[in-house]
Amino acid sequence: ENINLDYSSDENTEDEEEYNTPDLHNDIHIWAIEHDIKHDALTKLLHILRQFPMFQYLPLDARTILETPRHIDVKPMGNGEMWYHGVKTVVCKQLEQLNLDNLPKISIRFHVDGLQVFKSSKIDVWPILCAIDELPNIPPQVVAIYCGNGKPSCVSEYFEKFIPDVQDLIRNGLKIGMHHIIVSIKSFLCDLPARAFVKGTVYYNHRYGCSKCTVEGENDPGPRMSYPTLNAPKRTNESFRRRQDPSHHHETSIIEELPIDMITAFPVSDDLHLLHLGVMKRLVLGWMEGKFNYHSKWPAAITKKVSRRLVKLNYYRPKELHRNIRDLNEISRWKATEWRTFLMYTGVVILKDILKEDVFYNFLLLFCSITICESRHYHHLLPVAEAMLQEFVKTYIQLYGRDQIVMNIHSIIHVVDDVRNHGPLLSMSTYPFENELQSIKKKVRNGNRPLVQIARRQMEKSHVDLLKAKKG
């Protein structure tokens, strides 16, 4: 008699349960993409779930739940094929889910580079990636991908759809809802071979290969081309477009149709390739293996001493360093971030009594100048960094010889100009783009039409990005 049965809320119970039930369809979609679940494994999972009545609404095939496109528009090109997704398509998808009240204009960074898909094959992919400078937390997106034997044979054909797409964005901007957004190009980030391909210039080991100045290479002291001149006249957009240095040009690139500065829009100060895998790696290997001269060569005992000190630093490793510090026995497997750690953190600590005084002074010039260039806080010291980098190359010549000034070492003198035009080195870093390249490589699961596989995985991923944006 004292039991009170209240059924007043029964009418809403069913609606509340339906409202609070997670969207399993979308959650499985997101989970499968984030963890790179293969189609056959996902299909098997769906068949297991479908055995229960409550999951009868789920599809039977992975391609349905992932919204995998049936047709991918791939165009034959040279020795391969090209898939073009579109700059406007990619940028709109990134912006549609954002609050655009405080984003009246955007500047886009593009990245072009190639990578080998299979170790036992000559198949390469050359993606065009883009990132919005004002949205650094959004990872780079795929605009287009070429896949074939080696690099694309024709730069004009490679950028055939890209150029009018970008021209339209620059001319008309983007209309998203009630917002009109102005679009500009910030930069093209490429390594040395890719930059020469995109600009239609000679390669970096050519006598007139520097993209920033008119230095003339020398190869008299040895077999390699060196560039020891420090005060060569700088190239300008006007001199480039007028072909004032015809020996620097290999062909006319379709990129010149864009309203960009053909010199400043192509920075050479890519920290990954120029500094970490370039200059720093060259220095350490030169000291260890005696590639420079006996004056700077490390005896075996010194190499072991440096290794011990590197390992010992793990006890004091700052939280900014996410990798354990490895010794020199593992140097052939060091990643680019480990070379950065040596340049910016550990090297200056352990090399003071290892290197001879003049060699250590040369390293300190590099360390101090790059420290200035990495932070906006030291922007007022850029003239000091510029003088230091000039001195670095001068003392490098004195220590190791004129024939050791390869293009990476020569390009050091142009770093400060790039920082003035584009901001700190982080603004020109290709680390995020290289991470995306590795992600693209993982999308190839077998040797059957790798470009179509990448395109389909990319379209599936773009659907997930939208789902996550709606959830968040």
Short mmCIF file of C-alpha atoms in Angstrom, two decimals:
data_model
loop_
_atom_site.label_atom_id
_atom_site.label_comp_id
_atom_site.label_asym_id
_atom_site.label_seq_id
_atom_site.Cartn_x
_atom_site.Cartn_y
_atom_site.Cartn_z
CA GLU A 1 0.00 0.00 0.00
CA ASN A 2 2.99 2.30 0.63
CA ILE A 3 4.57 1.61 -2.78
CA ASN A 4 4.17 4.58 -5.08
CA LEU A 5 4.32 3.61 -8.75
CA ASP A 6 4.81 6.76 -10.78
CA TYR A 7 4.39 6.27 -14.54
CA SER A 8 4.23 9.94 -15.37
CA SER A 9 7.66 9.91 -17.07
CA ASP A 10 7.17 6.73 -19.13
CA GLU A 11 6.09 8.69 -22.17
CA ASN A 12 9.48 10.42 -22.44
CA THR A 13 11.69 7.44 -21.52
CA GLU A 14 11.82 6.05 -25.04
CA ASP A 15 12.64 9.45 -26.55
CA GLU A 16 15.36 10.10 -23.96
CA GLU A 17 17.00 6.73 -24.59
CA GLU A 18 17.01 7.34 -28.31
CA TYR A 19 18.46 10.82 -27.77
CA ASN A 20 21.19 9.56 -25.42
CA THR A 21 22.14 6.51 -27.50
CA PRO A 22 25.52 7.11 -29.19
CA ASP A 23 25.57 7.21 -32.97
CA LEU A 24 27.28 3.85 -33.42
CA HIS A 25 27.40 4.19 -37.21
CA ASN A 26 29.50 7.36 -37.07
CA ASP A 27 31.59 6.15 -34.13
CA ILE A 28 32.60 3.02 -36.04
CA HIS A 29 33.42 5.20 -39.06
CA ILE A 30 35.71 7.44 -37.01
CA TRP A 31 37.30 4.49 -35.16
CA ALA A 32 38.06 2.61 -38.40
CA ILE A 33 39.83 5.60 -39.98
CA GLU A 34 41.76 6.66 -36.88
CA HIS A 35 43.11 3.14 -36.36
CA ASP A 36 43.58 2.32 -40.05
CA ILE A 37 41.26 -0.70 -39.97
CA LYS A 38 41.28 -2.65 -43.22
CA HIS A 39 38.04 -3.13 -45.14
CA ASP A 40 37.90 -6.90 -44.77
CA ALA A 41 38.39 -6.66 -40.99
CA LEU A 42 35.70 -3.98 -40.67
CA THR A 43 33.30 -5.98 -42.84
CA LYS A 44 33.84 -9.03 -40.60
CA LEU A 45 33.08 -6.91 -37.52
CA LEU A 46 29.86 -5.59 -39.10
CA HIS A 47 28.72 -9.14 -39.86
CA ILE A 48 29.30 -10.10 -36.20
CA LEU A 49 27.36 -7.09 -34.93
CA ARG A 50 24.50 -7.71 -37.32
CA GLN A 51 23.81 -11.02 -35.59
CA PHE A 52 22.25 -9.02 -32.74
CA PRO A 53 18.81 -7.48 -33.42
CA MET A 54 19.77 -4.12 -31.94
CA PHE A 55 22.49 -3.68 -34.63
CA GLN A 56 20.42 -4.68 -37.65
CA TYR A 57 20.52 -1.09 -38.90
CA LEU A 58 24.29 -1.28 -39.51
CA PRO A 59 25.41 -1.98 -43.07
CA LEU A 60 27.04 -5.25 -44.06
CA ASP A 61 29.95 -3.78 -46.01
CA ALA A 62 32.80 -1.54 -44.85
CA ARG A 63 32.54 0.57 -47.99
CA THR A 64 29.02 1.63 -47.01
CA ILE A 65 29.86 2.72 -43.47
CA LEU A 66 33.04 4.51 -44.61
CA GLU A 67 31.26 6.18 -47.56
CA THR A 68 33.97 4.94 -49.88
CA PRO A 69 33.50 6.48 -53.36
CA ARG A 70 32.99 3.96 -56.12
CA HIS A 71 34.61 6.06 -58.82
CA ILE A 72 37.85 8.02 -58.55
CA ASP A 73 38.59 10.45 -61.37
CA VAL A 74 42.18 9.59 -62.28
CA LYS A 75 43.80 11.14 -65.34
CA PRO A 76 46.75 9.53 -67.19
CA MET A 77 49.85 11.71 -67.17
CA GLY A 78 53.27 10.84 -68.58
CA ASN A 79 54.55 7.67 -66.95
CA GLY A 80 51.79 7.68 -64.34
CA GLU A 81 48.42 9.12 -63.41
CA MET A 82 47.05 12.11 -61.51
CA TRP A 83 44.19 12.54 -59.05
CA TYR A 84 43.08 16.12 -58.39
CA HIS A 85 40.95 16.76 -55.33
CA GLY A 86 40.94 20.56 -55.49
CA VAL A 87 42.29 23.48 -53.45
CA LYS A 88 38.87 25.12 -53.07
CA THR A 89 37.26 21.84 -52.03
CA VAL A 90 39.88 21.18 -49.37
CA VAL A 91 39.93 24.72 -47.94
CA CYS A 92 36.13 24.97 -47.79
CA LYS A 93 35.89 21.69 -45.85
CA GLN A 94 38.38 23.03 -43.31
CA LEU A 95 36.51 26.31 -42.84
CA GLU A 96 32.86 25.25 -42.95
CA GLN A 97 32.82 23.97 -39.36
CA LEU A 98 34.66 26.97 -37.85
CA ASN A 99 33.57 30.29 -36.45
CA LEU A 100 34.70 32.67 -39.18
CA ASP A 101 33.80 35.96 -37.48
CA ASN A 102 37.46 36.72 -36.72
CA LEU A 103 38.94 35.21 -39.87
CA PRO A 104 38.56 37.80 -42.67
CA LYS A 105 41.49 36.46 -44.68
CA ILE A 106 43.66 33.37 -44.90
CA SER A 107 47.08 32.61 -46.34
CA ILE A 108 47.89 29.15 -47.66
CA ARG A 109 51.16 27.24 -47.56
CA PHE A 110 51.65 24.58 -50.22
CA HIS A 111 54.04 21.67 -50.07
CA VAL A 112 55.35 19.55 -52.94
CA ASP A 113 57.58 16.53 -52.47
CA GLY A 114 57.92 12.95 -53.63
CA LEU A 115 58.25 9.67 -51.78
CA GLN A 116 58.73 6.07 -52.74
CA VAL A 117 55.71 3.84 -52.05
CA PHE A 118 57.35 0.42 -52.19
CA LYS A 119 60.95 -0.51 -51.36
CA SER A 120 61.08 -3.02 -54.23
CA SER A 121 59.51 -0.76 -56.86
CA LYS A 122 60.22 2.53 -58.63
CA ILE A 123 56.66 3.75 -58.04
CA ASP A 124 56.68 7.26 -56.52
CA VAL A 125 53.88 9.52 -55.34
CA TRP A 126 54.11 13.29 -55.57
CA PRO A 127 51.35 14.90 -53.49
CA ILE A 128 50.43 18.57 -53.40
CA LEU A 129 49.55 19.42 -49.80
CA CYS A 130 48.17 22.62 -48.32
CA ALA A 131 47.83 24.15 -44.86
CA ILE A 132 46.18 27.37 -43.70
CA ASP A 133 48.70 29.58 -41.92
CA GLU A 134 46.07 31.06 -39.56
CA LEU A 135 44.91 27.58 -38.46
CA PRO A 136 48.12 25.86 -37.31
CA ASN A 137 46.25 23.14 -35.39
CA ILE A 138 44.62 21.72 -38.53
CA PRO A 139 46.96 19.21 -40.21
CA PRO A 140 47.92 19.59 -43.89
CA GLN A 141 45.37 18.37 -46.42
CA VAL A 142 45.83 16.63 -49.77
CA VAL A 143 45.07 18.76 -52.85
CA ALA A 144 46.31 16.38 -55.54
CA ILE A 145 48.55 13.34 -56.01
CA TYR A 146 50.63 12.12 -58.93
CA CYS A 147 51.67 8.45 -58.94
CA GLY A 148 54.07 6.93 -61.45
CA ASN A 149 57.61 5.87 -62.27
CA GLY A 150 59.72 8.67 -60.83
CA LYS A 151 58.70 12.31 -60.64
CA PRO A 152 56.18 13.93 -63.03
CA SER A 153 57.71 14.49 -66.45
CA CYS A 154 56.10 17.89 -67.07
CA VAL A 155 55.58 20.60 -64.43
CA SER A 156 52.87 22.32 -66.52
CA GLU A 157 50.82 19.14 -66.77
CA TYR A 158 51.33 18.45 -63.07
CA PHE A 159 49.84 21.85 -62.11
CA GLU A 160 47.31 21.99 -64.97
CA LYS A 161 44.20 22.01 -62.74
CA PHE A 162 45.91 23.52 -59.72
CA ILE A 163 46.75 26.90 -61.32
CA PRO A 164 43.22 27.98 -62.42
CA ASP A 165 41.84 26.74 -59.09
CA VAL A 166 44.26 28.90 -57.10
CA GLN A 167 43.81 31.88 -59.44
CA ASP A 168 40.06 31.77 -58.84
CA LEU A 169 40.59 31.69 -55.07
CA ILE A 170 42.96 34.66 -55.14
CA ARG A 171 40.72 36.65 -57.48
CA ASN A 172 37.32 35.93 -55.92
CA GLY A 173 38.08 34.68 -52.42
CA LEU A 174 35.79 32.24 -50.62
CA LYS A 175 32.09 32.65 -49.86
CA ILE A 176 31.11 30.54 -46.86
CA GLY A 177 27.67 31.34 -45.45
CA MET A 178 27.57 35.05 -44.72
CA HIS A 179 31.35 35.34 -44.71
CA HIS A 180 33.61 36.44 -47.55
CA ILE A 181 37.21 35.39 -46.98
CA ILE A 182 40.21 36.83 -48.83
CA VAL A 183 42.74 34.19 -49.88
CA SER A 184 46.45 34.63 -50.56
CA ILE A 185 49.46 32.34 -51.04
CA LYS A 186 52.00 32.42 -48.22
CA SER A 187 54.66 30.08 -49.58
CA PHE A 188 55.63 26.91 -51.43
CA LEU A 189 57.65 24.64 -49.14
CA CYS A 190 59.86 22.12 -50.94
CA ASP A 191 63.20 20.44 -50.54
CA LEU A 192 65.98 21.29 -53.01
CA PRO A 193 65.05 18.88 -55.86
CA ALA A 194 61.31 19.56 -55.59
CA ARG A 195 61.88 23.33 -55.54
CA ALA A 196 63.87 23.17 -58.77
CA PHE A 197 61.14 21.06 -60.38
CA VAL A 198 58.31 23.41 -59.33
CA LYS A 199 60.14 26.59 -60.39
CA GLY A 200 61.58 25.12 -63.59
CA THR A 201 65.16 25.93 -62.60
CA VAL A 202 68.40 23.96 -62.74
CA TYR A 203 69.14 21.63 -59.85
CA TYR A 204 70.97 22.59 -56.66
CA ASN A 205 74.27 21.01 -57.76
CA HIS A 206 74.39 23.10 -60.95
CA ARG A 207 76.91 25.92 -61.27
CA TYR A 208 74.04 28.45 -61.03
CA GLY A 209 71.82 26.39 -58.75
CA CYS A 210 71.20 28.80 -55.84
CA SER A 211 67.58 30.00 -55.86
CA LYS A 212 68.32 33.08 -53.73
CA CYS A 213 71.45 34.63 -55.23
CA THR A 214 73.56 34.59 -58.38
CA VAL A 215 76.57 32.85 -56.82
CA GLU A 216 78.59 30.86 -59.35
CA GLY A 217 79.60 27.41 -58.21
CA GLU A 218 83.17 26.11 -58.27
CA ASN A 219 84.43 22.56 -58.66
CA ASP A 220 88.15 23.15 -59.14
CA PRO A 221 89.40 21.88 -55.73
CA GLY A 222 87.38 18.68 -55.86
CA PRO A 223 84.63 16.71 -57.59
CA ARG A 224 81.69 18.41 -55.82
CA MET A 225 80.22 21.81 -56.71
CA SER A 226 80.89 24.39 -53.99
CA TYR A 227 79.54 27.92 -53.46
CA PRO A 228 82.03 29.81 -51.26
CA THR A 229 81.08 33.36 -52.36
CA LEU A 230 79.15 35.19 -49.63
CA ASN A 231 78.25 38.51 -51.26
CA ALA A 232 76.76 37.51 -54.63
CA PRO A 233 73.88 39.74 -55.85
CA LYS A 234 70.48 38.51 -54.71
CA ARG A 235 67.83 37.38 -57.13
CA THR A 236 64.53 39.29 -57.31
CA ASN A 237 61.11 38.50 -58.66
CA GLU A 238 61.70 40.85 -61.58
CA SER A 239 65.10 39.42 -62.50
CA PHE A 240 63.71 35.88 -62.28
CA ARG A 241 60.72 36.55 -64.53
CA ARG A 242 62.87 38.46 -67.05
CA ARG A 243 65.42 35.62 -67.20
CA GLN A 244 68.34 37.92 -66.42
CA ASP A 245 70.34 34.84 -65.43
CA PRO A 246 69.41 32.41 -68.22
CA SER A 247 71.78 29.73 -66.91
CA HIS A 248 69.60 29.42 -63.80
CA HIS A 249 66.48 28.44 -65.77
CA HIS A 250 65.71 25.00 -67.13
CA GLU A 251 62.17 25.61 -68.40
CA THR A 252 59.27 28.03 -67.96
CA SER A 253 57.10 26.87 -65.09
CA ILE A 254 53.33 27.31 -65.11
CA ILE A 255 53.69 28.46 -61.48
CA GLU A 256 54.80 31.85 -62.86
CA GLU A 257 51.17 32.48 -63.85
CA LEU A 258 50.35 32.96 -60.17
CA PRO A 259 50.65 36.46 -58.64
CA ILE A 260 53.48 35.52 -56.29
CA ASP A 261 57.06 36.55 -55.71
CA MET A 262 59.08 33.76 -57.33
CA ILE A 263 61.95 34.29 -54.87
CA THR A 264 60.43 35.06 -51.46
CA ALA A 265 57.51 32.61 -51.91
CA PHE A 266 60.03 29.74 -52.08
CA PRO A 267 61.98 29.84 -48.79
CA VAL A 268 65.11 27.70 -48.50
CA SER A 269 64.99 27.70 -44.68
CA ASP A 270 63.28 24.36 -44.23
CA ASP A 271 64.58 23.36 -40.81
CA LEU A 272 64.09 19.62 -41.38
CA HIS A 273 66.09 19.32 -44.60
CA LEU A 274 68.43 22.33 -44.44
CA LEU A 275 69.40 22.37 -40.76
CA HIS A 276 68.66 19.05 -39.09
CA LEU A 277 69.17 16.46 -41.83
CA GLY A 278 71.48 18.87 -43.68
CA VAL A 279 74.01 21.01 -41.83
CA MET A 280 73.91 19.36 -38.39
CA LYS A 281 74.11 15.81 -39.72
CA ARG A 282 76.92 16.80 -42.06
CA LEU A 283 78.94 18.28 -39.21
CA VAL A 284 78.65 15.34 -36.82
CA LEU A 285 79.38 12.71 -39.46
CA GLY A 286 82.31 14.82 -40.64
CA TRP A 287 83.78 14.89 -37.13
CA MET A 288 83.17 11.20 -36.48
CA GLU A 289 84.37 9.80 -39.81
CA GLY A 290 87.10 12.35 -40.55
CA LYS A 291 85.49 13.45 -43.81
CA PHE A 292 86.76 17.01 -43.34
CA ASN A 293 90.37 16.74 -42.13
CA TYR A 294 92.48 15.43 -39.27
CA HIS A 295 92.17 18.73 -37.40
CA SER A 296 88.50 18.10 -36.63
CA LYS A 297 88.42 14.27 -36.65
CA TRP A 298 87.31 12.52 -33.48
CA PRO A 299 89.43 9.61 -32.21
CA ALA A 300 87.49 6.49 -31.19
CA ALA A 301 87.84 7.42 -27.51
CA ILE A 302 86.20 10.80 -28.10
CA THR A 303 83.30 9.20 -29.96
CA LYS A 304 82.69 6.87 -27.02
CA LYS A 305 82.92 9.79 -24.61
CA VAL A 306 80.27 11.75 -26.55
CA SER A 307 78.03 8.66 -26.60
CA ARG A 308 78.27 8.28 -22.83
CA ARG A 309 77.41 11.93 -22.30
CA LEU A 310 74.42 11.72 -24.63
CA VAL A 311 72.97 8.76 -22.76
CA LYS A 312 73.62 10.41 -19.39
CA LEU A 313 71.59 13.47 -20.48
CA ASN A 314 68.43 11.33 -20.45
CA TYR A 315 68.38 11.80 -16.67
CA TYR A 316 68.02 15.56 -17.19
CA ARG A 317 65.96 15.50 -20.37
CA PRO A 318 63.50 18.43 -20.49
CA LYS A 319 59.81 17.73 -21.12
CA GLU A 320 60.05 19.38 -24.57
CA LEU A 321 62.05 16.39 -25.80
CA HIS A 322 59.71 13.46 -26.40
CA ARG A 323 62.36 10.99 -27.60
CA ASN A 324 65.04 9.32 -25.54
CA ILE A 325 68.50 10.59 -26.43
CA ARG A 326 70.38 7.82 -28.25
CA ASP A 327 74.14 7.41 -28.44
CA LEU A 328 76.31 7.59 -31.55
CA ASN A 329 76.15 3.83 -32.12
CA GLU A 330 72.56 4.42 -33.27
CA ILE A 331 73.40 7.47 -35.38
CA SER A 332 72.51 5.81 -38.69
CA ARG A 333 68.95 5.46 -37.35
CA TRP A 334 68.61 8.95 -35.88
CA LYS A 335 65.44 10.74 -36.92
CA ALA A 336 65.32 14.39 -37.97
CA THR A 337 63.99 15.39 -34.53
CA GLU A 338 67.06 13.80 -32.92
CA TRP A 339 69.34 15.92 -35.08
CA ARG A 340 67.29 18.95 -34.01
CA THR A 341 67.79 17.94 -30.38
CA PHE A 342 71.54 17.77 -30.91
CA LEU A 343 71.62 21.20 -32.59
CA MET A 344 69.32 23.07 -30.21
CA TYR A 345 69.83 21.29 -26.86
CA THR A 346 72.50 18.65 -26.30
CA GLY A 347 75.32 19.68 -28.65
CA VAL A 348 76.19 22.94 -26.93
CA VAL A 349 76.30 21.13 -23.56
CA ILE A 350 78.53 18.16 -24.41
CA LEU A 351 80.83 19.54 -27.14
CA LYS A 352 82.56 22.34 -25.21
CA ASP A 353 85.59 20.27 -24.18
CA ILE A 354 85.25 17.79 -27.04
CA LEU A 355 85.76 20.03 -30.06
CA LYS A 356 88.86 22.14 -30.56
CA GLU A 357 88.36 25.79 -29.76
CA ASP A 358 88.00 27.05 -33.34
CA VAL A 359 85.69 24.17 -34.30
CA PHE A 360 83.51 24.76 -31.24
CA TYR A 361 83.37 28.49 -32.04
CA ASN A 362 82.09 27.62 -35.52
CA PHE A 363 79.39 25.39 -34.01
CA LEU A 364 78.41 28.10 -31.50
CA LEU A 365 77.83 30.55 -34.35
CA LEU A 366 75.33 28.11 -35.85
CA PHE A 367 73.65 27.35 -32.51
CA CYS A 368 73.22 30.99 -31.47
CA SER A 369 72.00 32.25 -34.86
CA ILE A 370 69.44 29.45 -35.28
CA THR A 371 68.21 30.02 -31.72
CA ILE A 372 67.50 33.63 -32.67
CA CYS A 373 65.73 32.60 -35.88
CA GLU A 374 63.49 30.09 -34.09
CA SER A 375 61.70 32.60 -31.86
CA ARG A 376 59.69 35.78 -32.45
CA HIS A 377 61.00 36.97 -29.10
CA TYR A 378 64.45 37.50 -30.64
CA HIS A 379 63.23 39.21 -33.82
CA HIS A 380 65.14 42.38 -32.93
CA LEU A 381 68.36 40.33 -33.01
CA LEU A 382 68.00 39.20 -36.63
CA PRO A 383 70.86 41.49 -37.80
CA VAL A 384 73.08 39.75 -35.24
CA ALA A 385 71.97 36.33 -36.50
CA GLU A 386 72.69 37.39 -40.07
CA ALA A 387 76.24 38.45 -39.17
CA MET A 388 76.73 35.20 -37.25
CA LEU A 389 75.66 33.05 -40.20
CA GLN A 390 78.01 34.93 -42.50
CA GLU A 391 80.80 34.34 -39.98
CA PHE A 392 79.77 30.67 -39.73
CA VAL A 393 80.34 30.12 -43.45
CA LYS A 394 83.62 32.10 -43.40
CA THR A 395 85.04 30.05 -40.53
CA TYR A 396 83.64 26.87 -42.11
CA ILE A 397 85.80 27.61 -45.17
CA GLN A 398 88.84 28.18 -42.97
CA LEU A 399 88.28 24.94 -41.05
CA TYR A 400 87.17 22.54 -43.76
CA GLY A 401 88.06 24.13 -47.12
CA ARG A 402 86.30 25.94 -49.96
CA ASP A 403 85.24 22.69 -51.57
CA GLN A 404 83.06 21.85 -48.53
CA ILE A 405 80.60 24.72 -49.10
CA VAL A 406 77.88 22.62 -50.70
CA MET A 407 74.43 24.08 -51.33
CA ASN A 408 73.11 23.30 -47.83
CA ILE A 409 76.01 25.16 -46.20
CA HIS A 410 75.75 28.07 -48.67
CA SER A 411 71.98 28.38 -48.12
CA ILE A 412 72.60 29.14 -44.45
CA ILE A 413 73.39 32.76 -45.38
CA HIS A 414 69.83 33.19 -46.74
CA VAL A 415 68.01 32.00 -43.59
CA VAL A 416 67.56 35.45 -42.04
CA ASP A 417 66.00 36.84 -45.23
CA ASP A 418 63.43 34.05 -45.11
CA VAL A 419 62.73 34.70 -41.43
CA ARG A 420 62.13 38.37 -42.20
CA ASN A 421 59.66 37.46 -44.94
CA HIS A 422 57.87 34.51 -43.32
CA GLY A 423 58.43 34.66 -39.57
CA PRO A 424 60.34 32.22 -37.34
CA LEU A 425 61.68 28.96 -38.71
CA LEU A 426 58.61 27.13 -37.43
CA SER A 427 56.55 29.04 -40.02
CA MET A 428 58.56 27.34 -42.78
CA SER A 429 58.92 23.93 -41.19
CA THR A 430 58.02 20.89 -43.29
CA TYR A 431 57.66 18.54 -40.30
CA PRO A 432 53.80 18.60 -40.42
CA PHE A 433 53.87 17.96 -44.17
CA GLU A 434 56.36 15.11 -43.85
CA ASN A 435 54.09 13.51 -41.25
CA GLU A 436 51.21 13.69 -43.72
CA LEU A 437 53.38 12.14 -46.42
CA GLN A 438 54.02 9.15 -44.19
CA SER A 439 50.29 8.92 -43.53
CA ILE A 440 49.68 8.84 -47.28
CA LYS A 441 52.20 6.06 -47.73
CA LYS A 442 50.40 3.91 -45.14
CA LYS A 443 47.19 4.17 -47.14
CA VAL A 444 48.65 1.90 -49.84
CA ARG A 445 47.84 -1.67 -48.86
CA ASN A 446 48.85 -3.58 -51.99
CA GLY A 447 50.32 -3.01 -55.43
CA ASN A 448 47.01 -2.82 -57.28
CA ARG A 449 46.37 0.79 -58.42
CA PRO A 450 48.02 2.55 -55.46
CA LEU A 451 46.76 6.01 -56.46
CA VAL A 452 43.12 4.89 -56.39
CA GLN A 453 43.71 3.33 -52.97
CA ILE A 454 45.19 6.58 -51.60
CA ALA A 455 42.37 8.67 -53.09
CA ARG A 456 39.67 6.46 -51.57
CA ARG A 457 41.31 6.45 -48.14
CA GLN A 458 41.66 10.22 -48.39
CA MET A 459 37.96 10.67 -49.19
CA GLU A 460 37.04 8.41 -46.27
CA LYS A 461 39.26 10.51 -44.01
CA SER A 462 37.64 13.76 -45.19
CA HIS A 463 34.23 12.39 -44.18
CA VAL A 464 35.63 11.62 -40.72
CA ASP A 465 37.02 15.14 -40.34
CA LEU A 466 33.51 16.49 -40.94
CA LEU A 467 31.95 14.03 -38.46
CA LYS A 468 34.47 14.96 -35.77
CA ALA A 469 33.90 18.67 -36.41
CA LYS A 470 30.15 18.22 -35.97
CA LYS A 471 30.69 16.24 -32.76
CA GLY A 472 33.09 18.79 -31.35
#
